[in-house]
């Protein structure tokens, strides 16, 4: 399985290129771009952040490895796809905020790649609406020792993971499959 770089590495690489996006937001944007049918390209930050002036990551850098691992995970058919959020052991509040940031990045990247009318199934359309709700969410009233909140966050992360795979299937795998049948 292709391993994602750790969030701290991605955050540092983002800062050094002056990207102005957190690691979760950047990974969400990359995933949205790829799931929406965007080309897997070395200059992905310029495409995902809609800023053609941004430099391409150096080959082998954390951002380059992030692109390669993410594309491999989305395309492997083994459901190995993972979200890059924050380091393990962070407070629940930070982890929840990272998930919401990830979803905001995803929607931006997906919209840029898929356009106004992506070829979504009914389930894909619902998943996209749910991701939009999560992107608009904020962290409130989280009690750090609530096992319930911990469990709810894990369920949300799994939902997001499956929603991304569904949208990738609708916009990338479905059209690719239809082309191979013709």
mmCIF file of N, CA, C and O in Angstrom, residues 34-88:
data_model
loop_
_atom_site.group_PDB
_atom_site.id
_atom_site.type_symbol
_atom_site.label_atom_id
_atom_site.label_comp_id
_atom_site.label_asym_id
_atom_site.label_seq_id
_atom_site.Cartn_x
_atom_site.Cartn_y
_atom_site.Cartn_z
ATOM 1 N N UNK A 34 -8.458 14.857 -7.857
ATOM 2 C CA UNK A 34 -8.322 13.539 -8.483
ATOM 3 C C UNK A 34 -9.669 12.832 -8.589
ATOM 4 O O UNK A 34 -9.968 12.217 -9.613
ATOM 5 N N UNK A 35 -10.501 12.929 -7.551
ATOM 6 C CA UNK A 35 -11.816 12.272 -7.568
ATOM 7 C C UNK A 35 -12.738 12.911 -8.602
ATOM 8 O O UNK A 35 -13.610 12.253 -9.162
ATOM 9 N N UNK A 36 -12.531 14.198 -8.874
ATOM 10 C CA UNK A 36 -13.351 14.897 -9.861
ATOM 11 C C UNK A 36 -12.871 14.712 -11.288
ATOM 12 O O UNK A 36 -13.440 15.279 -12.217
ATOM 13 N N UNK A 37 -11.804 13.948 -11.466
ATOM 14 C CA UNK A 37 -11.310 13.677 -12.809
ATOM 15 C C UNK A 37 -10.131 14.536 -13.211
ATOM 16 O O UNK A 37 -9.720 14.514 -14.379
ATOM 17 N N UNK A 38 -9.571 15.290 -12.264
ATOM 18 C CA UNK A 38 -8.402 16.110 -12.573
ATOM 19 C C UNK A 38 -7.192 15.248 -12.870
ATOM 20 O O UNK A 38 -7.059 14.140 -12.343
ATOM 21 N N UNK A 39 -6.338 15.773 -13.709
ATOM 22 C CA UNK A 39 -5.140 15.044 -14.125
ATOM 23 C C UNK A 39 -4.151 14.941 -12.965
ATOM 24 O O UNK A 39 -3.942 15.905 -12.241
ATOM 25 N N UNK A 40 -3.547 13.758 -12.825
ATOM 26 C CA UNK A 40 -2.484 13.595 -11.835
ATOM 27 C C UNK A 40 -1.223 14.208 -12.427
ATOM 28 O O UNK A 40 -0.640 13.662 -13.355
ATOM 29 N N UNK A 41 -0.846 15.379 -11.929
ATOM 30 C CA UNK A 41 0.268 16.118 -12.519
ATOM 31 C C UNK A 41 1.230 16.586 -11.440
ATOM 32 O O UNK A 41 0.825 16.865 -10.309
ATOM 33 N N UNK A 42 2.498 16.691 -11.804
ATOM 34 C CA UNK A 42 3.526 17.114 -10.856
ATOM 35 C C UNK A 42 3.251 18.506 -10.297
ATOM 36 O O UNK A 42 3.584 18.795 -9.151
ATOM 37 N N UNK A 43 2.613 19.371 -11.081
ATOM 38 C CA UNK A 43 2.320 20.736 -10.616
ATOM 39 C C UNK A 43 0.938 20.837 -9.957
ATOM 40 O O UNK A 43 0.277 21.869 -10.019
ATOM 41 N N UNK A 44 0.529 19.779 -9.283
ATOM 42 C CA UNK A 44 -0.827 19.713 -8.721
ATOM 43 C C UNK A 44 -1.185 20.863 -7.790
ATOM 44 O O UNK A 44 -2.337 21.298 -7.814
ATOM 45 N N UNK A 45 -0.283 21.411 -6.948
ATOM 46 C CA UNK A 45 -0.734 22.519 -6.091
ATOM 47 C C UNK A 45 -1.262 23.716 -6.896
ATOM 48 O O UNK A 45 -2.250 24.337 -6.516
ATOM 49 N N UNK A 46 -0.626 24.019 -8.030
ATOM 50 C CA UNK A 46 -1.079 25.130 -8.867
ATOM 51 C C UNK A 46 -2.483 24.868 -9.388
ATOM 52 O O UNK A 46 -3.310 25.782 -9.455
ATOM 53 N N UNK A 47 -2.779 23.624 -9.712
ATOM 54 C CA UNK A 47 -4.099 23.254 -10.238
ATOM 55 C C UNK A 47 -5.142 23.228 -9.120
ATOM 56 O O UNK A 47 -6.225 23.783 -9.255
ATOM 57 N N UNK A 48 -4.803 22.563 -8.024
ATOM 58 C CA UNK A 48 -5.745 22.374 -6.916
ATOM 59 C C UNK A 48 -6.066 23.689 -6.206
ATOM 60 O O UNK A 48 -7.186 23.902 -5.758
ATOM 61 N N UNK A 49 -5.074 24.563 -6.100
ATOM 62 C CA UNK A 49 -5.284 25.851 -5.426
ATOM 63 C C UNK A 49 -5.599 26.968 -6.427
ATOM 64 O O UNK A 49 -5.700 28.131 -6.041
ATOM 65 N N UNK A 50 -5.784 26.589 -7.700
ATOM 66 C CA UNK A 50 -6.162 27.528 -8.763
ATOM 67 C C UNK A 50 -5.252 28.755 -8.800
ATOM 68 O O UNK A 50 -5.702 29.882 -8.898
ATOM 69 N N UNK A 51 -3.937 28.492 -8.681
ATOM 70 C CA UNK A 51 -2.946 29.568 -8.741
ATOM 71 C C UNK A 51 -1.798 29.110 -9.645
ATOM 72 O O UNK A 51 -0.864 28.450 -9.186
ATOM 73 N N UNK A 52 -1.867 29.436 -10.940
ATOM 74 C CA UNK A 52 -0.855 28.957 -11.884
ATOM 75 C C UNK A 52 0.565 29.409 -11.552
ATOM 76 O O UNK A 52 1.528 28.838 -12.055
ATOM 77 N N UNK A 53 0.714 30.399 -10.678
ATOM 78 C CA UNK A 53 2.040 30.878 -10.316
ATOM 79 C C UNK A 53 2.756 30.019 -9.290
ATOM 80 O O UNK A 53 3.936 30.243 -9.017
ATOM 81 N N UNK A 54 2.052 29.041 -8.708
ATOM 82 C CA UNK A 54 2.686 28.206 -7.682
ATOM 83 C C UNK A 54 3.680 27.235 -8.306
ATOM 84 O O UNK A 54 3.407 26.646 -9.354
ATOM 85 N N UNK A 55 4.828 27.035 -7.652
ATOM 86 C CA UNK A 55 5.826 26.105 -8.186
ATOM 87 C C UNK A 55 5.397 24.649 -7.982
ATOM 88 O O UNK A 55 4.639 24.342 -7.070
ATOM 89 N N UNK A 56 5.891 23.794 -8.844
ATOM 90 C CA UNK A 56 5.651 22.355 -8.685
ATOM 91 C C UNK A 56 6.541 21.852 -7.557
ATOM 92 O O UNK A 56 7.679 22.300 -7.412
ATOM 93 N N UNK A 57 6.046 20.924 -6.755
ATOM 94 C CA UNK A 57 6.891 20.338 -5.706
ATOM 95 C C UNK A 57 8.095 19.614 -6.331
ATOM 96 O O UNK A 57 8.006 19.066 -7.419
ATOM 97 N N UNK A 58 9.176 19.617 -5.596
ATOM 98 C CA UNK A 58 10.399 18.931 -6.028
ATOM 99 C C UNK A 58 10.129 17.422 -6.049
ATOM 100 O O UNK A 58 9.517 16.892 -5.114
ATOM 101 N N UNK A 59 10.570 16.718 -7.111
ATOM 102 C CA UNK A 59 10.392 15.261 -7.139
ATOM 103 C C UNK A 59 10.962 14.616 -5.868
ATOM 104 O O UNK A 59 12.049 14.964 -5.423
ATOM 105 N N UNK A 60 10.179 13.719 -5.274
ATOM 106 C CA UNK A 60 10.599 13.034 -4.056
ATOM 107 C C UNK A 60 10.289 13.783 -2.775
ATOM 108 O O UNK A 60 10.449 13.249 -1.681
ATOM 109 N N UNK A 61 9.820 15.025 -2.889
ATOM 110 C CA UNK A 61 9.481 15.819 -1.699
ATOM 111 C C UNK A 61 8.190 15.284 -1.068
ATOM 112 O O UNK A 61 7.486 14.461 -1.667
ATOM 113 N N UNK A 62 7.867 15.770 0.112
ATOM 114 C CA UNK A 62 6.647 15.320 0.803
ATOM 115 C C UNK A 62 5.414 15.556 -0.060
ATOM 116 O O UNK A 62 4.519 14.702 -0.123
ATOM 117 N N UNK A 63 5.328 16.712 -0.740
ATOM 118 C CA UNK A 63 4.151 17.005 -1.565
ATOM 119 C C UNK A 63 4.107 16.118 -2.810
ATOM 120 O O UNK A 63 3.029 15.725 -3.254
ATOM 121 N N UNK A 64 5.252 15.786 -3.354
ATOM 122 C CA UNK A 64 5.299 14.883 -4.498
ATOM 123 C C UNK A 64 4.883 13.475 -4.066
ATOM 124 O O UNK A 64 4.102 12.810 -4.745
ATOM 125 N N UNK A 65 5.389 13.042 -2.916
ATOM 126 C CA UNK A 65 5.013 11.716 -2.387
ATOM 127 C C UNK A 65 3.530 11.684 -2.033
ATOM 128 O O UNK A 65 2.870 10.651 -2.206
ATOM 129 N N UNK A 66 3.000 12.798 -1.545
ATOM 130 C CA UNK A 66 1.571 12.880 -1.217
ATOM 131 C C UNK A 66 0.731 12.635 -2.476
ATOM 132 O O UNK A 66 -0.224 11.862 -2.455
ATOM 133 N N UNK A 67 1.105 13.282 -3.569
ATOM 134 C CA UNK A 67 0.383 13.102 -4.846
ATOM 135 C C UNK A 67 0.449 11.648 -5.299
ATOM 136 O O UNK A 67 -0.565 11.043 -5.640
ATOM 137 N N UNK A 68 1.644 11.081 -5.290
ATOM 138 C CA UNK A 68 1.814 9.715 -5.783
ATOM 139 C C UNK A 68 1.045 8.708 -4.934
ATOM 140 O O UNK A 68 0.352 7.832 -5.466
ATOM 141 N N UNK A 69 1.160 8.839 -3.611
ATOM 142 C CA UNK A 69 0.483 7.889 -2.716
ATOM 143 C C UNK A 69 -1.031 8.032 -2.818
ATOM 144 O O UNK A 69 -1.760 7.037 -2.844
ATOM 145 N N UNK A 70 -1.515 9.267 -2.901
ATOM 146 C CA UNK A 70 -2.960 9.503 -2.977
ATOM 147 C C UNK A 70 -3.523 8.923 -4.269
ATOM 148 O O UNK A 70 -4.546 8.233 -4.257
ATOM 149 N N UNK A 71 -2.859 9.180 -5.385
ATOM 150 C CA UNK A 71 -3.329 8.653 -6.674
ATOM 151 C C UNK A 71 -3.327 7.124 -6.647
ATOM 152 O O UNK A 71 -4.264 6.484 -7.131
ATOM 153 N N UNK A 72 -2.287 6.548 -6.071
ATOM 154 C CA UNK A 72 -2.199 5.083 -5.989
ATOM 155 C C UNK A 72 -3.321 4.523 -5.116
ATOM 156 O O UNK A 72 -3.963 3.531 -5.474
ATOM 157 N N UNK A 73 -3.571 5.163 -3.975
ATOM 158 C CA UNK A 73 -4.624 4.684 -3.080
ATOM 159 C C UNK A 73 -6.003 4.792 -3.726
ATOM 160 O O UNK A 73 -6.818 3.888 -3.604
ATOM 161 N N UNK A 74 -6.269 5.896 -4.399
ATOM 162 C CA UNK A 74 -7.576 6.065 -5.041
ATOM 163 C C UNK A 74 -7.781 5.048 -6.156
ATOM 164 O O UNK A 74 -8.902 4.601 -6.390
ATOM 165 N N UNK A 75 -6.718 4.700 -6.841
ATOM 166 C CA UNK A 75 -6.847 3.821 -7.994
ATOM 167 C C UNK A 75 -6.638 2.346 -7.734
ATOM 168 O O UNK A 75 -6.804 1.539 -8.643
ATOM 169 N N UNK A 76 -6.305 1.958 -6.509
ATOM 170 C CA UNK A 76 -5.908 0.557 -6.293
ATOM 171 C C UNK A 76 -7.058 -0.432 -6.178
ATOM 172 O O UNK A 76 -6.845 -1.627 -6.272
ATOM 173 N N UNK A 77 -8.288 0.038 -5.981
ATOM 174 C CA UNK A 77 -9.415 -0.880 -5.884
ATOM 175 C C UNK A 77 -9.427 -1.715 -4.616
ATOM 176 O O UNK A 77 -10.269 -2.588 -4.448
ATOM 177 N N UNK A 78 -8.504 -1.449 -3.710
ATOM 178 C CA UNK A 78 -8.400 -2.235 -2.474
ATOM 179 C C UNK A 78 -8.951 -1.487 -1.263
ATOM 180 O O UNK A 78 -8.813 -1.940 -0.143
ATOM 181 N N UNK A 79 -9.519 -0.322 -1.475
ATOM 182 C CA UNK A 79 -10.050 0.514 -0.391
ATOM 183 C C UNK A 79 -8.987 0.875 0.636
ATOM 184 O O UNK A 79 -9.251 0.981 1.816
ATOM 185 N N UNK A 80 -7.748 1.067 0.160
ATOM 186 C CA UNK A 80 -6.660 1.450 1.062
ATOM 187 C C UNK A 80 -6.610 2.961 1.262
ATOM 188 O O UNK A 80 -5.775 3.452 2.010
ATOM 189 N N UNK A 81 -7.490 3.695 0.596
ATOM 190 C CA UNK A 81 -7.488 5.155 0.644
ATOM 191 C C UNK A 81 -7.593 5.663 2.085
ATOM 192 O O UNK A 81 -8.437 5.221 2.841
ATOM 193 N N UNK A 82 -6.688 6.586 2.423
ATOM 194 C CA UNK A 82 -6.663 7.175 3.770
ATOM 195 C C UNK A 82 -6.739 8.690 3.684
ATOM 196 O O UNK A 82 -6.303 9.278 2.694
ATOM 197 N N UNK A 83 -7.263 9.307 4.741
ATOM 198 C CA UNK A 83 -7.307 10.763 4.845
ATOM 199 C C UNK A 83 -6.063 11.228 5.591
ATOM 200 O O UNK A 83 -5.692 10.637 6.602
ATOM 201 N N UNK A 84 -5.432 12.287 5.108
ATOM 202 C CA UNK A 84 -4.305 12.891 5.821
ATOM 203 C C UNK A 84 -4.895 14.003 6.683
ATOM 204 O O UNK A 84 -5.335 15.021 6.160
ATOM 205 N N UNK A 85 -4.936 13.791 7.984
ATOM 206 C CA UNK A 85 -5.554 14.770 8.871
ATOM 207 C C UNK A 85 -4.508 15.386 9.792
ATOM 208 O O UNK A 85 -3.819 16.308 9.406
ATOM 209 N N UNK A 86 -4.386 14.901 11.005
ATOM 210 C CA UNK A 86 -3.364 15.381 11.935
ATOM 211 C C UNK A 86 -2.699 14.165 12.575
ATOM 212 O O UNK A 86 -3.217 13.056 12.476
ATOM 213 N N UNK A 87 -1.577 14.401 13.239
ATOM 214 C CA UNK A 87 -0.867 13.301 13.888
ATOM 215 C C UNK A 87 -1.775 12.632 14.924
ATOM 216 O O UNK A 87 -2.607 13.286 15.556
ATOM 217 N N UNK A 88 -1.590 11.334 15.090
ATOM 218 C CA UNK A 88 -2.318 10.596 16.124
ATOM 219 C C UNK A 88 -2.063 11.223 17.482
ATOM 220 O O UNK A 88 -1.000 11.784 17.727
#
